[in-house]
Amino acid sequence: MEGQSLVASLPCCLLTQPRQCVLPIGPLDRVIRVVGNGAGDKGPQRRVPRRRHVRPEDPQTQLLRRLCRAEIGLIEQRTAFVPQLQQALHEYYPAALEAFDDWTAPAAWEFVARFPTPAALVPAGPRRWQKFLHVQRLYCPTTAEKRLAIFARAAEFASPSAAVTTAKSLLALTLVKPLRTLAAQLKEYRRRIAPAFADHPEADIFSSLPGGGQKLAPRLLGASGANRAVFASAEA
């Protein structure tokens, strides 16, 4: 049968207007009959969505989006360092953790840099403690006395192991360095994001959103963009 063609056909009752493709075969080959969607094919049809050509975002939106994404990345790095610092302090310097609630605030890191161990804090005395609080703008009548009392008894809760104190204080100071750098870079990003958002044509729209604020509104605009054609509907 070499050189001839074979057709593997379906039952006639299933085909009304079949379209087939018969391929030349050799002795061991087969021919597959390709049945298309003829008039008798009542099966479900797959609808191919039309491709929409969307214009790219304008340069202002692109800049704002990239600045906000980079800023969020730096915040995530800061968030990763803070628990490590807290864990190190927990092992040798619990008074520091008790004195400060927000360890994402630079003032808490500056405290560790200025008084890295209980042995460095206690001899400094109340006058230096008060000066530190004033410089960091933390001196408040409702919290200052509580902090000063914690500073005074810091040695009572310190680790008794000199090895632990030496190793963990070095780790704490090591972690403070990148946190300081991240704080400076985040401040620079905020300085760049603010005018980029203010100059955007849709800044007023996103600023008017409930809870938008100076930080969230630019991120929302950068994430959603100014080109509404990328969304198929309002729900999208």
mmCIF file of N, CA and C in Angstrom, residues 94-174:
data_model
loop_
_atom_site.group_PDB
_atom_site.id
_atom_site.type_symbol
_atom_site.label_atom_id
_atom_site.label_comp_id
_atom_site.label_asym_id
_atom_site.label_seq_id
_atom_site.Cartn_x
_atom_site.Cartn_y
_atom_site.Cartn_z
ATOM 1 N N PRO A 94 17.426 44.029 78.486
ATOM 2 C CA PRO A 94 15.960 44.144 78.460
ATOM 3 C C PRO A 94 15.456 45.529 78.832
ATOM 4 N N ALA A 95 16.244 46.317 79.561
ATOM 5 C CA ALA A 95 15.808 47.666 79.922
ATOM 6 C C ALA A 95 15.616 48.538 78.682
ATOM 7 N N ALA A 96 16.443 48.330 77.673
ATOM 8 C CA ALA A 96 16.302 49.105 76.433
ATOM 9 C C ALA A 96 14.980 48.789 75.749
ATOM 10 N N LEU A 97 14.610 47.520 75.717
ATOM 11 C CA LEU A 97 13.337 47.140 75.107
ATOM 12 C C LEU A 97 12.157 47.715 75.891
ATOM 13 N N GLU A 98 12.297 47.774 77.201
ATOM 14 C CA GLU A 98 11.213 48.302 78.026
ATOM 15 C C GLU A 98 11.052 49.808 77.856
ATOM 16 N N ALA A 99 12.155 50.503 77.609
ATOM 17 C CA ALA A 99 12.110 51.970 77.544
ATOM 18 C C ALA A 99 11.521 52.486 76.241
ATOM 19 N N PHE A 100 11.571 51.680 75.164
ATOM 20 C CA PHE A 100 11.107 52.151 73.855
ATOM 21 C C PHE A 100 10.111 51.150 73.283
ATOM 22 N N ASP A 101 9.009 51.672 72.795
ATOM 23 C CA ASP A 101 7.967 50.825 72.213
ATOM 24 C C ASP A 101 8.138 50.632 70.709
ATOM 25 N N ASP A 102 8.507 51.688 70.013
ATOM 26 C CA ASP A 102 8.596 51.653 68.552
ATOM 27 C C ASP A 102 10.057 51.511 68.132
ATOM 28 N N TRP A 103 10.410 50.305 67.691
ATOM 29 C CA TRP A 103 11.801 50.065 67.283
ATOM 30 C C TRP A 103 12.014 50.273 65.786
ATOM 31 N N THR A 104 10.996 50.771 65.110
ATOM 32 C CA THR A 104 11.217 51.240 63.740
ATOM 33 C C THR A 104 11.587 52.720 63.735
ATOM 34 N N ALA A 105 11.534 53.349 64.901
ATOM 35 C CA ALA A 105 11.879 54.767 65.022
ATOM 36 C C ALA A 105 13.385 54.924 65.244
ATOM 37 N N PRO A 106 14.036 55.847 64.547
ATOM 38 C CA PRO A 106 15.490 56.024 64.690
ATOM 39 C C PRO A 106 15.936 56.355 66.108
ATOM 40 N N ALA A 107 15.077 56.982 66.913
ATOM 41 C CA ALA A 107 15.474 57.345 68.276
ATOM 42 C C ALA A 107 15.852 56.114 69.089
ATOM 43 N N ALA A 108 15.169 55.008 68.895
ATOM 44 C CA ALA A 108 15.491 53.779 69.624
ATOM 45 C C ALA A 108 16.864 53.251 69.209
ATOM 46 N N TRP A 109 17.195 53.336 67.929
ATOM 47 C CA TRP A 109 18.506 52.876 67.471
ATOM 48 C C TRP A 109 19.608 53.776 68.010
ATOM 49 N N GLU A 110 19.316 55.079 68.054
ATOM 50 C CA GLU A 110 20.311 56.023 68.551
ATOM 51 C C GLU A 110 20.591 55.789 70.036
ATOM 52 N N PHE A 111 19.610 55.334 70.756
ATOM 53 C CA PHE A 111 19.830 55.004 72.160
ATOM 54 C C PHE A 111 20.839 53.873 72.288
ATOM 55 N N VAL A 112 20.680 52.840 71.459
ATOM 56 C CA VAL A 112 21.613 51.709 71.490
ATOM 57 C C VAL A 112 23.013 52.162 71.082
ATOM 58 N N ALA A 113 23.096 53.038 70.096
ATOM 59 C CA ALA A 113 24.398 53.532 69.663
ATOM 60 C C ALA A 113 25.062 54.386 70.751
ATOM 61 N N ARG A 114 24.262 55.169 71.479
ATOM 62 C CA ARG A 114 24.811 56.047 72.526
ATOM 63 C C ARG A 114 25.112 55.288 73.804
ATOM 64 N N PHE A 115 24.243 54.349 74.182
ATOM 65 C CA PHE A 115 24.422 53.556 75.404
ATOM 66 C C PHE A 115 24.288 52.072 75.040
ATOM 67 N N PRO A 116 25.323 51.459 74.486
ATOM 68 C CA PRO A 116 25.194 50.103 73.942
ATOM 69 C C PRO A 116 25.034 49.003 74.980
ATOM 70 N N THR A 117 25.373 49.273 76.231
ATOM 71 C CA THR A 117 25.248 48.268 77.287
ATOM 72 C C THR A 117 24.716 48.926 78.562
ATOM 73 N N PRO A 118 24.176 48.138 79.482
ATOM 74 C CA PRO A 118 23.780 48.709 80.776
ATOM 75 C C PRO A 118 24.960 49.340 81.507
ATOM 76 N N ALA A 119 26.148 48.786 81.322
ATOM 77 C CA ALA A 119 27.332 49.340 81.965
ATOM 78 C C ALA A 119 27.683 50.720 81.421
ATOM 79 N N ALA A 120 27.278 51.008 80.202
ATOM 80 C CA ALA A 120 27.504 52.342 79.637
ATOM 81 C C ALA A 120 26.378 53.299 79.988
ATOM 82 N N LEU A 121 25.191 52.765 80.243
ATOM 83 C CA LEU A 121 24.034 53.618 80.518
ATOM 84 C C LEU A 121 24.002 54.127 81.954
ATOM 85 N N VAL A 122 24.135 53.227 82.908
ATOM 86 C CA VAL A 122 23.932 53.594 84.311
ATOM 87 C C VAL A 122 24.898 54.674 84.785
ATOM 88 N N PRO A 123 26.213 54.578 84.535
ATOM 89 C CA PRO A 123 27.115 55.622 85.020
ATOM 90 C C PRO A 123 26.907 56.986 84.347
ATOM 91 N N ALA A 124 26.238 57.020 83.200
ATOM 92 C CA ALA A 124 26.045 58.296 82.498
ATOM 93 C C ALA A 124 25.237 59.270 83.340
ATOM 94 N N GLY A 125 24.288 58.764 84.093
ATOM 95 C CA GLY A 125 23.547 59.607 85.016
ATOM 96 C C GLY A 125 22.353 60.322 84.395
ATOM 97 N N PRO A 126 21.489 60.866 85.258
ATOM 98 C CA PRO A 126 20.229 61.480 84.793
ATOM 99 C C PRO A 126 20.414 62.651 83.843
ATOM 100 N N ARG A 127 21.447 63.457 84.034
ATOM 101 C CA ARG A 127 21.605 64.630 83.178
ATOM 102 C C ARG A 127 21.851 64.230 81.731
ATOM 103 N N ARG A 128 22.686 63.234 81.500
ATOM 104 C CA ARG A 128 22.937 62.772 80.130
ATOM 105 C C ARG A 128 21.718 62.041 79.570
ATOM 106 N N TRP A 129 21.006 61.347 80.422
ATOM 107 C CA TRP A 129 19.791 60.691 79.947
ATOM 108 C C TRP A 129 18.776 61.727 79.476
ATOM 109 N N GLN A 130 18.601 62.761 80.274
ATOM 110 C CA GLN A 130 17.652 63.808 79.909
ATOM 111 C C GLN A 130 18.093 64.531 78.630
ATOM 112 N N LYS A 131 19.381 64.778 78.507
ATOM 113 C CA LYS A 131 19.890 65.436 77.298
ATOM 114 C C LYS A 131 19.606 64.591 76.064
ATOM 115 N N PHE A 132 19.817 63.288 76.190
ATOM 116 C CA PHE A 132 19.532 62.399 75.068
ATOM 117 C C PHE A 132 18.060 62.479 74.687
ATOM 118 N N LEU A 133 17.192 62.433 75.652
ATOM 119 C CA LEU A 133 15.752 62.492 75.364
ATOM 120 C C LEU A 133 15.367 63.817 74.715
ATOM 121 N N HIS A 134 15.974 64.899 75.154
ATOM 122 C CA HIS A 134 15.686 66.205 74.550
ATOM 123 C C HIS A 134 16.182 66.251 73.104
ATOM 124 N N VAL A 135 17.401 65.762 72.869
ATOM 125 C CA VAL A 135 17.957 65.788 71.511
ATOM 126 C C VAL A 135 17.100 64.964 70.558
ATOM 127 N N GLN A 136 16.612 63.831 71.029
ATOM 128 C CA GLN A 136 15.788 62.954 70.187
ATOM 129 C C GLN A 136 14.302 63.354 70.193
ATOM 130 N N ARG A 137 13.996 64.463 70.869
ATOM 131 C CA ARG A 137 12.616 64.967 70.955
ATOM 132 C C ARG A 137 11.681 63.937 71.576
ATOM 133 N N LEU A 138 12.183 63.288 72.614
ATOM 134 C CA LEU A 138 11.413 62.278 73.312
ATOM 135 C C LEU A 138 11.051 62.691 74.732
ATOM 136 N N TYR A 139 11.496 63.877 75.105
ATOM 137 C CA TYR A 139 11.239 64.297 76.484
ATOM 138 C C TYR A 139 9.805 64.805 76.595
ATOM 139 N N CYS A 140 8.999 63.972 77.189
ATOM 140 C CA CYS A 140 7.586 64.301 77.406
ATOM 141 C C CYS A 140 7.278 64.043 78.869
ATOM 142 N N PRO A 141 6.602 64.956 79.536
ATOM 143 C CA PRO A 141 6.328 64.772 80.971
ATOM 144 C C PRO A 141 5.631 63.461 81.304
ATOM 145 N N THR A 142 4.831 62.959 80.395
ATOM 146 C CA THR A 142 4.070 61.740 80.686
ATOM 147 C C THR A 142 4.912 60.475 80.557
ATOM 148 N N THR A 143 6.028 60.533 79.836
ATOM 149 C CA THR A 143 6.854 59.341 79.626
ATOM 150 C C THR A 143 8.287 59.504 80.120
ATOM 151 N N ALA A 144 8.751 60.720 80.308
ATOM 152 C CA ALA A 144 10.155 60.934 80.662
ATOM 153 C C ALA A 144 10.500 60.298 82.002
ATOM 154 N N GLU A 145 9.672 60.504 83.006
ATOM 155 C CA GLU A 145 9.968 59.957 84.328
ATOM 156 C C GLU A 145 10.013 58.433 84.301
ATOM 157 N N LYS A 146 9.131 57.833 83.544
ATOM 158 C CA LYS A 146 9.131 56.374 83.434
ATOM 159 C C LYS A 146 10.421 55.886 82.775
ATOM 160 N N ARG A 147 10.838 56.552 81.718
ATOM 161 C CA ARG A 147 12.070 56.152 81.045
ATOM 162 C C ARG A 147 13.281 56.335 81.951
ATOM 163 N N LEU A 148 13.336 57.446 82.655
ATOM 164 C CA LEU A 148 14.473 57.701 83.547
ATOM 165 C C LEU A 148 14.558 56.645 84.650
ATOM 166 N N ALA A 149 13.413 56.197 85.133
ATOM 167 C CA ALA A 149 13.407 55.149 86.155
ATOM 168 C C ALA A 149 13.911 53.830 85.579
ATOM 169 N N ILE A 150 13.550 53.544 84.344
ATOM 170 C CA ILE A 150 14.039 52.320 83.697
ATOM 171 C C ILE A 150 15.543 52.397 83.503
ATOM 172 N N PHE A 151 16.039 53.547 83.078
ATOM 173 C CA PHE A 151 17.482 53.711 82.891
ATOM 174 C C PHE A 151 18.231 53.482 84.199
ATOM 175 N N ALA A 152 17.675 53.980 85.303
ATOM 176 C CA ALA A 152 18.361 53.890 86.595
ATOM 177 C C ALA A 152 18.525 52.447 87.060
ATOM 178 N N ARG A 153 17.604 51.580 86.727
ATOM 179 C CA ARG A 153 17.691 50.186 87.176
ATOM 180 C C ARG A 153 18.045 49.230 86.040
ATOM 181 N N ALA A 154 18.668 49.729 84.995
ATOM 182 C CA ALA A 154 18.990 48.902 83.830
ATOM 183 C C ALA A 154 19.920 47.746 84.180
ATOM 184 N N ALA A 155 20.841 47.962 85.112
ATOM 185 C CA ALA A 155 21.801 46.910 85.450
ATOM 186 C C ALA A 155 21.158 45.742 86.178
ATOM 187 N N GLU A 156 20.008 45.963 86.799
ATOM 188 C CA GLU A 156 19.367 44.903 87.572
ATOM 189 C C GLU A 156 18.869 43.769 86.692
ATOM 190 N N PHE A 157 18.518 44.078 85.469
ATOM 191 C CA PHE A 157 17.954 43.066 84.579
ATOM 192 C C PHE A 157 18.917 42.672 83.460
ATOM 193 N N ALA A 158 20.156 43.126 83.560
ATOM 194 C CA ALA A 158 21.132 42.825 82.513
ATOM 195 C C ALA A 158 21.592 41.376 82.610
ATOM 196 N N SER A 159 22.114 40.867 81.505
ATOM 197 C CA SER A 159 22.632 39.507 81.507
ATOM 198 C C SER A 159 23.856 39.415 82.414
ATOM 199 N N PRO A 160 23.925 38.390 83.231
ATOM 200 C CA PRO A 160 25.094 38.240 84.107
ATOM 201 C C PRO A 160 26.330 37.731 83.383
ATOM 202 N N SER A 161 26.142 37.275 82.144
ATOM 203 C CA SER A 161 27.258 36.717 81.386
ATOM 204 C C SER A 161 27.971 37.817 80.609
ATOM 205 N N ALA A 162 29.255 37.983 80.877
ATOM 206 C CA ALA A 162 30.045 38.975 80.148
ATOM 207 C C ALA A 162 30.185 38.586 78.677
ATOM 208 N N ALA A 163 30.255 37.274 78.419
ATOM 209 C CA ALA A 163 30.382 36.814 77.029
ATOM 210 C C ALA A 163 29.136 37.165 76.234
ATOM 211 N N VAL A 164 27.955 36.952 76.823
ATOM 212 C CA VAL A 164 26.702 37.265 76.144
ATOM 213 C C VAL A 164 26.612 38.767 75.888
ATOM 214 N N THR A 165 26.953 39.557 76.898
ATOM 215 C CA THR A 165 26.878 41.016 76.747
ATOM 216 C C THR A 165 27.817 41.509 75.665
ATOM 217 N N THR A 166 29.032 40.993 75.630
ATOM 218 C CA THR A 166 30.011 41.426 74.628
ATOM 219 C C THR A 166 29.558 41.057 73.221
ATOM 220 N N ALA A 167 29.131 39.808 73.058
ATOM 221 C CA ALA A 167 28.753 39.337 71.719
ATOM 222 C C ALA A 167 27.473 40.013 71.235
ATOM 223 N N LYS A 168 26.468 40.096 72.095
ATOM 224 C CA LYS A 168 25.180 40.637 71.667
ATOM 225 C C LYS A 168 25.210 42.156 71.517
ATOM 226 N N SER A 169 26.007 42.830 72.310
ATOM 227 C CA SER A 169 26.117 44.288 72.130
ATOM 228 C C SER A 169 26.803 44.621 70.811
ATOM 229 N N LEU A 170 27.796 43.793 70.446
ATOM 230 C CA LEU A 170 28.438 43.993 69.142
ATOM 231 C C LEU A 170 27.449 43.749 68.017
ATOM 232 N N LEU A 171 26.613 42.718 68.165
ATOM 233 C CA LEU A 171 25.592 42.449 67.152
ATOM 234 C C LEU A 171 24.594 43.593 67.076
ATOM 235 N N ALA A 172 24.193 44.117 68.217
ATOM 236 C CA ALA A 172 23.236 45.227 68.232
ATOM 237 C C ALA A 172 23.805 46.449 67.525
ATOM 238 N N LEU A 173 25.046 46.781 67.798
ATOM 239 C CA LEU A 173 25.670 47.929 67.135
ATOM 240 C C LEU A 173 25.830 47.678 65.639
ATOM 241 N N THR A 174 26.083 46.436 65.275
ATOM 242 C CA THR A 174 26.194 46.090 63.852
ATOM 243 C C THR A 174 24.867 46.288 63.133
#
